[in-house]
XYZ file of C-alpha atoms in Angstrom:
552
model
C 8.921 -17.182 32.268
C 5.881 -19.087 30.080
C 3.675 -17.252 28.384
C 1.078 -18.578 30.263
C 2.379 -17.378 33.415
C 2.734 -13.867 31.992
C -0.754 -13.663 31.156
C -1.361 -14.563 34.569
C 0.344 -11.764 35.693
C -0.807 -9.722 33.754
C -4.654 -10.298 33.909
C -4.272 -9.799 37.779
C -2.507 -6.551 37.344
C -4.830 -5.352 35.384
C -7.782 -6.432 37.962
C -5.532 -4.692 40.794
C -6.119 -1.219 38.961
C -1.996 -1.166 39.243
C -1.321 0.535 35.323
C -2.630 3.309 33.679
C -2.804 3.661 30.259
C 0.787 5.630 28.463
C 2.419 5.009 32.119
C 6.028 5.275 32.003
C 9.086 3.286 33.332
C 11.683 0.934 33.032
C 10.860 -1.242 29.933
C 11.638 -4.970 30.121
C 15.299 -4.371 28.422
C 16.784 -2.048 31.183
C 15.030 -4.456 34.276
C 18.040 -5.795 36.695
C 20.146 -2.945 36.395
C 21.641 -1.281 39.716
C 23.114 1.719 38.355
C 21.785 4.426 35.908
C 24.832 3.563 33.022
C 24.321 0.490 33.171
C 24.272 -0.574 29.251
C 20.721 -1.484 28.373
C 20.164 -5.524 26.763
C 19.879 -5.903 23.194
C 16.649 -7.852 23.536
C 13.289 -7.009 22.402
C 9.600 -8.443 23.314
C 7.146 -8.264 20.603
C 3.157 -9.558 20.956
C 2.074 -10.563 18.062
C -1.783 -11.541 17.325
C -1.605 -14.537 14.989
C 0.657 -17.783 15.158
C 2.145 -18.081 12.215
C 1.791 -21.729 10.021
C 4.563 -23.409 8.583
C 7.966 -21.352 8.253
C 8.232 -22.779 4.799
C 8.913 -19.931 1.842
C 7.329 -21.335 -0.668
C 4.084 -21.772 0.831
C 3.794 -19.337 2.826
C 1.057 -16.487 2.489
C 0.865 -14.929 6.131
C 2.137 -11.604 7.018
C 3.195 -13.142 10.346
C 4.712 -15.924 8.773
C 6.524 -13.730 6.207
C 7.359 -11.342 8.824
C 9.532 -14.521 10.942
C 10.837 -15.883 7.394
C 12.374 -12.581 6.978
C 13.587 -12.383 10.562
C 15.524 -15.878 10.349
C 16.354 -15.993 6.769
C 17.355 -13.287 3.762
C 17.214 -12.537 -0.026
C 19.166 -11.295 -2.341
C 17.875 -7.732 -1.400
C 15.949 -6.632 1.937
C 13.796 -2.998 1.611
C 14.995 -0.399 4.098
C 12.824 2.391 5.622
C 11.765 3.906 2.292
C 10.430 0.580 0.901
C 14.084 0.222 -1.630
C 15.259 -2.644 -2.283
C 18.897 -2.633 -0.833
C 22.038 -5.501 -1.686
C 21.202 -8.016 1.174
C 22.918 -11.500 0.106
C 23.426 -9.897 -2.963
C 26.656 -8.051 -2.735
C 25.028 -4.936 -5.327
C 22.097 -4.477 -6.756
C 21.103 -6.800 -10.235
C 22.942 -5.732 -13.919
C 20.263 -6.066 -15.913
C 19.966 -7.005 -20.155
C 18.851 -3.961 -22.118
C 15.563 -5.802 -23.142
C 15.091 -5.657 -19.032
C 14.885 -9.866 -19.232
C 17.746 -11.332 -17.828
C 19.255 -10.605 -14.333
C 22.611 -11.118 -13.388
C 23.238 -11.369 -9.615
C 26.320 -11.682 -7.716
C 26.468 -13.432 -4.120
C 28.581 -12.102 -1.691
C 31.960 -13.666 -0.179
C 31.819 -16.231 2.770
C 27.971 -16.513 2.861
C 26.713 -19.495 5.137
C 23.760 -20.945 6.840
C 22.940 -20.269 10.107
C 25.188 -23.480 10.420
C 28.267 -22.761 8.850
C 27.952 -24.546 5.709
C 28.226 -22.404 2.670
C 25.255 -20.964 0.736
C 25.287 -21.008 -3.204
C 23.681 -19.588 -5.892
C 22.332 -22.942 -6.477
C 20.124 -22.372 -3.397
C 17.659 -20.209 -4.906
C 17.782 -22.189 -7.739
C 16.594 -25.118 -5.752
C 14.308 -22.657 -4.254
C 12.269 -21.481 -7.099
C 12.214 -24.806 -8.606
C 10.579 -26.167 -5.241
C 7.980 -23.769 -5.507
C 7.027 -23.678 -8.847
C 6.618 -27.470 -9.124
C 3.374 -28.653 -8.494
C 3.411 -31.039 -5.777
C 4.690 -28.171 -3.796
C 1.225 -26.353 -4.019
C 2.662 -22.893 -3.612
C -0.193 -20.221 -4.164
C 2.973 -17.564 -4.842
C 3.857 -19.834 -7.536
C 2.277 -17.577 -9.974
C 4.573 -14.834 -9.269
C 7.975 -17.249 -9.855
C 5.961 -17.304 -13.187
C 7.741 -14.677 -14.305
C 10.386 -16.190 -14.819
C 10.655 -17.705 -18.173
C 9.525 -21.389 -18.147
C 7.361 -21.084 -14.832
C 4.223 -21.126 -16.007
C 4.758 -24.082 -18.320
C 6.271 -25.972 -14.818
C 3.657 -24.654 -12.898
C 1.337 -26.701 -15.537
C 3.882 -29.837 -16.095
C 2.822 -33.508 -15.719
C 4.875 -35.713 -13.870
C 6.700 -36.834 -16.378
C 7.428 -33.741 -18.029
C 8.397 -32.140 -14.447
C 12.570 -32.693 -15.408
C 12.683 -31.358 -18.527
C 10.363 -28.168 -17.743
C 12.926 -27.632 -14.891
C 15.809 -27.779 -16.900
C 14.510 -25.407 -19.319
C 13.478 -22.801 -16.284
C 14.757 -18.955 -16.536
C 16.931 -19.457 -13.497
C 20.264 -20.814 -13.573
C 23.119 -20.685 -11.141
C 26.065 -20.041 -13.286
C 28.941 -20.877 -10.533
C 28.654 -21.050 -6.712
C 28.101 -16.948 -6.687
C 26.665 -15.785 -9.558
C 22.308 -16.576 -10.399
C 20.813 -15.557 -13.824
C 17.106 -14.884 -13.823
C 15.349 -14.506 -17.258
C 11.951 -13.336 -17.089
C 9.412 -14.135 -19.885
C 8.701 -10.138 -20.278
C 10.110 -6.911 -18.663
C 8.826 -6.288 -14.566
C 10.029 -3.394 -13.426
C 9.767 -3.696 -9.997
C 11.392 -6.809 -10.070
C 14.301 -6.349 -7.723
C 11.593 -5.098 -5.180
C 10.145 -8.635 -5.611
C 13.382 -10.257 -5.124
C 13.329 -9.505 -1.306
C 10.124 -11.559 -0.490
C 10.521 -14.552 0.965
C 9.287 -16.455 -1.888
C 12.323 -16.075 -3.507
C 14.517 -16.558 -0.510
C 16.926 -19.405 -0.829
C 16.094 -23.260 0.799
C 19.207 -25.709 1.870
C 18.354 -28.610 -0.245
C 19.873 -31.097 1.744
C 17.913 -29.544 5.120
C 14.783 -29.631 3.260
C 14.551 -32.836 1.712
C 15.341 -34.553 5.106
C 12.284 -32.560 6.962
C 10.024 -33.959 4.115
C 6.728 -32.883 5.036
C 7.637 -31.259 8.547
C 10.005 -28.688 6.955
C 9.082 -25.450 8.390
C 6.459 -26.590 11.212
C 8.668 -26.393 14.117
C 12.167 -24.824 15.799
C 14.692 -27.430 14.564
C 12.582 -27.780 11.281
C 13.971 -24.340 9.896
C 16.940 -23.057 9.272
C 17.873 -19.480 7.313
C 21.124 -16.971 6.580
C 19.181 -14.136 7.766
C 20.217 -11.838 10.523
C 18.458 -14.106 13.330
C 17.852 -17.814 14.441
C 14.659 -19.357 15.409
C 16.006 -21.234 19.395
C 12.242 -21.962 20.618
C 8.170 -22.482 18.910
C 5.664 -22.844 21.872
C 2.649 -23.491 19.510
C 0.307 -20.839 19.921
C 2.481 -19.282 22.516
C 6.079 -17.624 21.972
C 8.598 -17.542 19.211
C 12.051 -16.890 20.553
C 14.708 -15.444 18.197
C 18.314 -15.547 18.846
C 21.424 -13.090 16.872
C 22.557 -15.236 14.062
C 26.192 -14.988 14.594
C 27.111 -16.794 11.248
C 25.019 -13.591 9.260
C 27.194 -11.665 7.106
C 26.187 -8.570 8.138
C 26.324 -9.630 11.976
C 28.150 -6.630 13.190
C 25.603 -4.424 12.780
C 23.033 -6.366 14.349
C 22.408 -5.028 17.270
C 19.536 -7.075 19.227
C 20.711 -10.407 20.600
C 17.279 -11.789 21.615
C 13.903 -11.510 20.146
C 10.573 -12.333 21.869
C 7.550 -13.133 19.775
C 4.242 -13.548 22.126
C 1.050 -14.765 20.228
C -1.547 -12.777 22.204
C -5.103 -12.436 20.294
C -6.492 -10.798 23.171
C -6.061 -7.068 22.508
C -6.666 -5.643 26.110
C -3.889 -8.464 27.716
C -1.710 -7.209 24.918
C -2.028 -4.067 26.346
C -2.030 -4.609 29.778
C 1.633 -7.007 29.006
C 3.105 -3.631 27.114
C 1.642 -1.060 30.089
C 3.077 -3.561 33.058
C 6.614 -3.829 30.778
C 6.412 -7.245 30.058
C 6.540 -6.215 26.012
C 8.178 -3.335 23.909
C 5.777 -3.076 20.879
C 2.110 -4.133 20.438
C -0.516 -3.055 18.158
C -3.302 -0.938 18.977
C -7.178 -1.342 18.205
C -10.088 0.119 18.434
C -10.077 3.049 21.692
C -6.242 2.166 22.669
C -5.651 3.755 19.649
C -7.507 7.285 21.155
C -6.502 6.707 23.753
C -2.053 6.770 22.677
C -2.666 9.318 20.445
C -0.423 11.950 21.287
C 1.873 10.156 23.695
C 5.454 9.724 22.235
C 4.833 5.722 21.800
C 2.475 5.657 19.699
C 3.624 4.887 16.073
C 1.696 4.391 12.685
C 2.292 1.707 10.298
C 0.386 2.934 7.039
C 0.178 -0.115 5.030
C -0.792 -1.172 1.726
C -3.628 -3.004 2.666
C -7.457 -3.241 1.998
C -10.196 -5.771 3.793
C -13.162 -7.122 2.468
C -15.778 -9.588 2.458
C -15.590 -12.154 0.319
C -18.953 -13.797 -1.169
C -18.370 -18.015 -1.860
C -20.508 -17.226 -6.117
C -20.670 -20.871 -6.435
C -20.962 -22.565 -3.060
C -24.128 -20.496 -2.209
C -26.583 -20.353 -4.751
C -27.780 -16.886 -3.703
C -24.479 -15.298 -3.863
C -24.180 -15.678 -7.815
C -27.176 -13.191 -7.982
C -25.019 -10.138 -8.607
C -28.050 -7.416 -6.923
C -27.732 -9.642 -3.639
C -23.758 -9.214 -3.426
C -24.448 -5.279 -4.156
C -26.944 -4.938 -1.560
C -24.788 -6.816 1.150
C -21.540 -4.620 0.460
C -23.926 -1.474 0.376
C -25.325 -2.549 3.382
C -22.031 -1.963 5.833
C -21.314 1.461 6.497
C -17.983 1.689 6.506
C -17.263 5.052 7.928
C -19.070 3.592 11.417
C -17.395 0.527 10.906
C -14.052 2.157 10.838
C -14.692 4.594 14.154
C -16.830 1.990 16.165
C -14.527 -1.392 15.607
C -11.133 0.315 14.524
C -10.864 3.222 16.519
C -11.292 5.928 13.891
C -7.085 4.409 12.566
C -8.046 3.079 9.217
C -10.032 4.880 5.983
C -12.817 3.542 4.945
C -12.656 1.914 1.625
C -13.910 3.584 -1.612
C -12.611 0.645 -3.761
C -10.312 -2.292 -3.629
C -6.884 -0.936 -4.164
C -5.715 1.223 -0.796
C -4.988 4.590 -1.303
C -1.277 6.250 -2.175
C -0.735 2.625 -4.140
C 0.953 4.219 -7.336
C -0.817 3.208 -10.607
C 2.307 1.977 -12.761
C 2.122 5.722 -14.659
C 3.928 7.802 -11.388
C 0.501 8.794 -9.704
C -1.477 7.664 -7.209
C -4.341 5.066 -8.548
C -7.208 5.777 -5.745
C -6.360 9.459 -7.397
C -6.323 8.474 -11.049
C -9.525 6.369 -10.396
C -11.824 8.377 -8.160
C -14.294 6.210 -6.029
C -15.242 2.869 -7.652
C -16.997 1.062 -4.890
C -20.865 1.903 -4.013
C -21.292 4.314 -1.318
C -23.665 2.866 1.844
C -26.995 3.606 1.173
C -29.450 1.336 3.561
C -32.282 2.046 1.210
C -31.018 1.173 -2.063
C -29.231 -2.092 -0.478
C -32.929 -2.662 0.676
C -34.110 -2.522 -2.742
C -31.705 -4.239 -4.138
C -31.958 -7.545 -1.653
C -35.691 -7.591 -2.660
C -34.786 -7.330 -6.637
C -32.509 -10.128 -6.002
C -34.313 -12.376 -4.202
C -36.983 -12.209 -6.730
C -34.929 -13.187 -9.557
C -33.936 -16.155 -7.855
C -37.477 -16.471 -6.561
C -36.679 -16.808 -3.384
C -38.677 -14.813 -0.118
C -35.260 -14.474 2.239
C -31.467 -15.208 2.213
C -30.939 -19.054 2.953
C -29.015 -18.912 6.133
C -25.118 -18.836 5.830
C -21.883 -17.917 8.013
C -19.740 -14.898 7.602
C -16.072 -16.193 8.431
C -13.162 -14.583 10.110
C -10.342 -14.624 12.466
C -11.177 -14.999 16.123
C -8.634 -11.998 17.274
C -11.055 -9.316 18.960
C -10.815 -6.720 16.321
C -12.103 -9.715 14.414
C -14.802 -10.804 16.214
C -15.993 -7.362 16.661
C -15.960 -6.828 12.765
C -18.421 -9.907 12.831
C -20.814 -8.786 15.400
C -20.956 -5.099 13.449
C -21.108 -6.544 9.801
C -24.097 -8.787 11.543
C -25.693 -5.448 13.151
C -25.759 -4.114 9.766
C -27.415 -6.875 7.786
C -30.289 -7.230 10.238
C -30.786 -3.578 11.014
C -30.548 -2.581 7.550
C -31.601 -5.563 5.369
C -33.541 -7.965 7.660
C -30.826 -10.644 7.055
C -29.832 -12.682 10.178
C -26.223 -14.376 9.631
C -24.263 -16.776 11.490
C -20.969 -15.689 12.714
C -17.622 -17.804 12.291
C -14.504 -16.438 14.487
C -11.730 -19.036 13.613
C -8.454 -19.605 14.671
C -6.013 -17.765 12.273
C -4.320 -20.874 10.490
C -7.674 -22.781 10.641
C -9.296 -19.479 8.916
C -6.979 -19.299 6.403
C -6.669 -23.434 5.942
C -10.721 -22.604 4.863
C -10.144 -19.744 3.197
C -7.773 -21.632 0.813
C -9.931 -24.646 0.172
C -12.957 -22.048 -0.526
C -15.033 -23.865 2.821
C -16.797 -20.482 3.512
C -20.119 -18.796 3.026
C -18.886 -15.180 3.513
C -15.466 -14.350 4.717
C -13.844 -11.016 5.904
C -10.047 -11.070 4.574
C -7.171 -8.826 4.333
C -4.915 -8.525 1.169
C -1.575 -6.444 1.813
C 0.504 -5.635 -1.661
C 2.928 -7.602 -2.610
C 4.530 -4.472 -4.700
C 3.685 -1.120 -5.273
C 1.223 -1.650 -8.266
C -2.423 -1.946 -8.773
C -2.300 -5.396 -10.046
C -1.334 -7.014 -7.082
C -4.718 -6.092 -5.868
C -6.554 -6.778 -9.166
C -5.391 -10.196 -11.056
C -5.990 -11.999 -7.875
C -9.546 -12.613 -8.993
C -8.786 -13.773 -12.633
C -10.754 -16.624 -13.311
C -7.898 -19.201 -13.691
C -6.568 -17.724 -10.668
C -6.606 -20.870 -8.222
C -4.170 -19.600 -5.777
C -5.994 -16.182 -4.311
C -9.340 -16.201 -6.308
C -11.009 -18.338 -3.355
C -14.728 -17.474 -4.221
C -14.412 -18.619 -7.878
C -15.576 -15.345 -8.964
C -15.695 -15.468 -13.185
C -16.508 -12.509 -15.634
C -14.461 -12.458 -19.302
C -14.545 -8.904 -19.399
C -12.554 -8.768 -16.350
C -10.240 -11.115 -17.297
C -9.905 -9.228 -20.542
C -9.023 -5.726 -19.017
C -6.671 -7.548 -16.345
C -4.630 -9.581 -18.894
C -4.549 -6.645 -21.034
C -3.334 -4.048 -18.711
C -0.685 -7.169 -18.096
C 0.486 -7.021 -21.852
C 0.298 -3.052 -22.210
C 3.375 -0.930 -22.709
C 1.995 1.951 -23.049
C 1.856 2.888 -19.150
C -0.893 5.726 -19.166
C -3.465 2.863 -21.264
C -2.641 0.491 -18.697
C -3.323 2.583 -15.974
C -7.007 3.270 -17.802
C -7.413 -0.439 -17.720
C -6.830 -1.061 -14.449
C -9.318 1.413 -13.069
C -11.854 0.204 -15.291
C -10.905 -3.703 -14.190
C -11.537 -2.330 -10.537
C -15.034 -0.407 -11.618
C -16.249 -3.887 -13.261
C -15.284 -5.579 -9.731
C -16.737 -3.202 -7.540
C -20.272 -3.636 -9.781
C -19.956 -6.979 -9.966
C -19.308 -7.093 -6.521
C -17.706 -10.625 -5.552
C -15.937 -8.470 -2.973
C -17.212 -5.836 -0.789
C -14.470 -3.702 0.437
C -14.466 -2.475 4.115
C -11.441 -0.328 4.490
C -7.638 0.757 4.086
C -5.764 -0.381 7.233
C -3.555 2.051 8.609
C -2.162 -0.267 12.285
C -1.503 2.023 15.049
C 1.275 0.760 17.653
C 2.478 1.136 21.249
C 6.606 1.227 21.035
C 8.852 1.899 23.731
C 10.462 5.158 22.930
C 13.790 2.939 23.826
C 13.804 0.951 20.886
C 14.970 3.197 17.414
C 15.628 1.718 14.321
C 12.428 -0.716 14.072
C 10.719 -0.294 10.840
C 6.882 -1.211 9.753
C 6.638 -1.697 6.507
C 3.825 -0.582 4.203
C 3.921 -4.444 2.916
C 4.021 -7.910 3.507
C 5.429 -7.838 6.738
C 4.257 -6.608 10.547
C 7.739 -5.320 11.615
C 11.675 -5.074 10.610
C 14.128 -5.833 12.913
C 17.481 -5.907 11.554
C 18.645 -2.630 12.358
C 17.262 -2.683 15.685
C 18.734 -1.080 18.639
C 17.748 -0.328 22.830
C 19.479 2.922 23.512
């Protein structure tokens, strides 16, 4: 059945009063049976509330479209339920030098495409090299700069593009066997190793999509443990069991449904009528599950914000006009009125239980760095600014975001706030996800709220995104030396417990400076059928983990 049709459905089911909320009863994968042994299908149906862009690995920077990469494809490792990195293509887990530089990786027998043709070491190599040259336009390119070499390719002119390749850290020694030199020691290195950015590419399969690799079903093709069969644009994924997977046997689901569904009550309404086995929560579904035995948390790494455009709009460089806007939004009413009361409101950029690269928890180590909401003092400090830039109001501007209803509702609060506390009137922007993040990325915003999940467990994933040089993430051109100075620094530092020192006082320098205004630490609540065991929901970088998936 369409999607289309579906939603159908299930808007007049929900008009007929037919559901309740928690009901029980047959989900979608035991339907058809006529007898109670009947063996339940291996199939799963999954809303999910973004369409994901291009399936391409190097430039991707999606959670959704990271969370199908990893569905359809592999690395050399894939985390399991406690977030470790486990042997995935790799048949065991990197020997490393005793300076911690170079990695020595061995593939396993037999590996192939989801076509039968043989995968090599030289795979990845092609891999990293597509994403770290510069045509490519990778924003995760910085993180391949690791690797010794990168950042000079990163930088190369055309015609020093060959050379700078041929003198990268990564070299596949023989058809099994990859060598990765970094420039210095990264500990949590082979964590990094199973994001898709350093998943493998087909040469040959990507140089004959050109342009179009990634953007549609035939356009992709991965060794992971499923296939992409069908992409209705802004409609359905459908994922089929890779049989040519080398760890097929234990893959259990044979079918995967992905539904794009932004609306969060027909999400609902499609998981309480059994049309879907997991959806997320928001807002009063989230009260309204709690306690029922399908309701499941995924606590993520994971902080939103509001981003202010310091160059585009002239009144945004004033640093006591940023300060007064983030002060502005309480975020303790923004968390129980939009979100349900499922997240914790922010008290500084990097989310909470985030370890600080010295074995303890950073929100712990650095105590709250972000200015608490005080309607008065934001008052104040809107006037102070304006005078300094001599100015009687705010020029009028947009505040960007997703147009998901969780998103739209973050809008019309965030709006609520700024005229009820500041007198500021502001234009809101709901966008369609790729088409949000397409502006995002070319910095065509005013104000924008945006999400940043870790991409490892470490304060600077949060922090050296806004490094002034930083072209890929910094997207409001935010500048300040001193920053730079502490990030760069804490980069360089061996001693762990002085890095750790210069981290927290990198994030009190943001937080004053206040290019971003935090909002809160996302914790995602979910409906899952109490039929499906083995799903994991990672604290990062991906919505869900289906590869040890089963319907009892």
């Amino acid at each position: 059945m369409k999607l289309n049709k579906l939603l159908v459905l299930t808007a007049v089911t929900a008009m007929l009063g037919i559901t309740a909320v928690g009901c029980s009863g047959n989900s979608t994968n035991n339907a058809g049976g006529t007898g109670g042994n009947k063996a339940p299908a291996q199939e799963i149906s999954i809303n999910l509330k973004a369409e994901p862009p291009a399936l391409d690995s190097s430039i991707a920077t999606t959670n959704p479209t990271f969370t199908i990469i990893n569905a359809i494809n592999e690395g050399l490792f894939r985390l399991d339920a406690d977030g470790k990195p486990q042997p995935a293509l790799a048949k065991a887990l990197p020997t490393i030098s005793a300076d911690g530089l170079v990695y020595t990786i061995e593939l396993r027998d037999g590996l192939t495409w989801a076509d039968g043709t043989p995968l090599k070491a030289s795979d990845f190599e092609f891999a990293y090299k597509r994403t770290l040259d510069p045509a490519t336009k990778a924003k995760y390119a910085s993180m391949l700069a690791w690797i010794k070499g990168g950042a000079d390719m990163i930088k190369a002119k055309p015609e020093e593009l060959e050379a700078k390749k041929a003198a990268l850290g990564v070299k596949a020694k023989d058809d099994k066997t990859l060598e990765i030199t970094l420039e210095k020691p990264k500990a949590f290195f082979t964590d990094q190793l199973s994001m898709p950015i350093f998943f493998p590419q087909k040469p040959d399969f990507v140089k004959a999509q050109g342009d179009k690799y990634g953007a549609d079903a035939d356009k992709v093709i991965g060794a992971g443990p499923f296939k992409l069969e069908k992409w209705d644009h802004e409609q359905q994924l459908v994922m089929v069991k890779n049989d040519k997977y080398w760890d097929a046997a234990n893959v259990k689901l044979t079918k995967v449904t992905v539904n794009v569904v932004k609306e969060t009550s027909t999400s609902l309404n499609m998981y309480e009528t059994n049309q879907v086995d997991l959806t997320e929560l928001v807002g009063d579904q989230f009260k309204m599950y709690q306690g029922k035995p399908d309701l499941a948390l995924k606590k993520e790494f994971v902080s939103s914000y509001v981003m202010f455009q310091v160059k585009k709009v002239p009144a945004f460089a004033n640093v006591k006009v940023r300060q007064a806007l983030g002060m502005a939004i309480d975020r303790a009413a923004l968390n129980e009125v939009v979100l349900g009361g499922s997240s914790i409101p922010s008290t500084g950029l990097v989310p909470g239980t985030v370890l600080d690269g010295n074995k303890q928890e950073f929100r712990k180590v650095a105590g709250d760095t972000q200015p608490k909401f005080d309607a008065a003092k934001a008052k104040s400090l809107l006037a102070e600014g304006l005078a300094e830039l001599k100015l009687t109001s705010l020029p009028p501007f947009k505040l960007t975001s997703d147009d998901t209803d969780t998103s739209k509702k973050t809008i019309e609060f965030i709006q609520a706030q700024w005229k009820q506390n500041l007198g500021v009137n502001v234009t809101g922007e709901p966008l369609p996800f790729a088409l949000r993040v397409k502006n995002m990325q070319e910095g065509n915003f005013d104000t924008l709220i945006g999400l940043w999940g870790a991409d490892y467990n470490d304060p600077m994933t949060f922090l050296d995104m806004w490094l002034s040089d930083n072209k890929s993430f910094n997207y409001m051109q935010y500048e300040s030396k001193a920053y730079d100075d502490l990030v760069r620094g804490a980069d360089k530092e061996l001693d762990l417990a002085k890095r750790s020192q210069m981290l927290v006082d990198a994030e009190k320098l943001l937080m004053s400076d206040a290019p971003v205004s935090p909002l809160y630490f996302r914790t995602r609540p979910y409906a899952k059928r109490t039929s499906v065991e083995g799903l994991i929901l990672p604290a990062m970088s991906k919505e869900w983990e289906l590869k040890w998936v089963s319907i009892k």
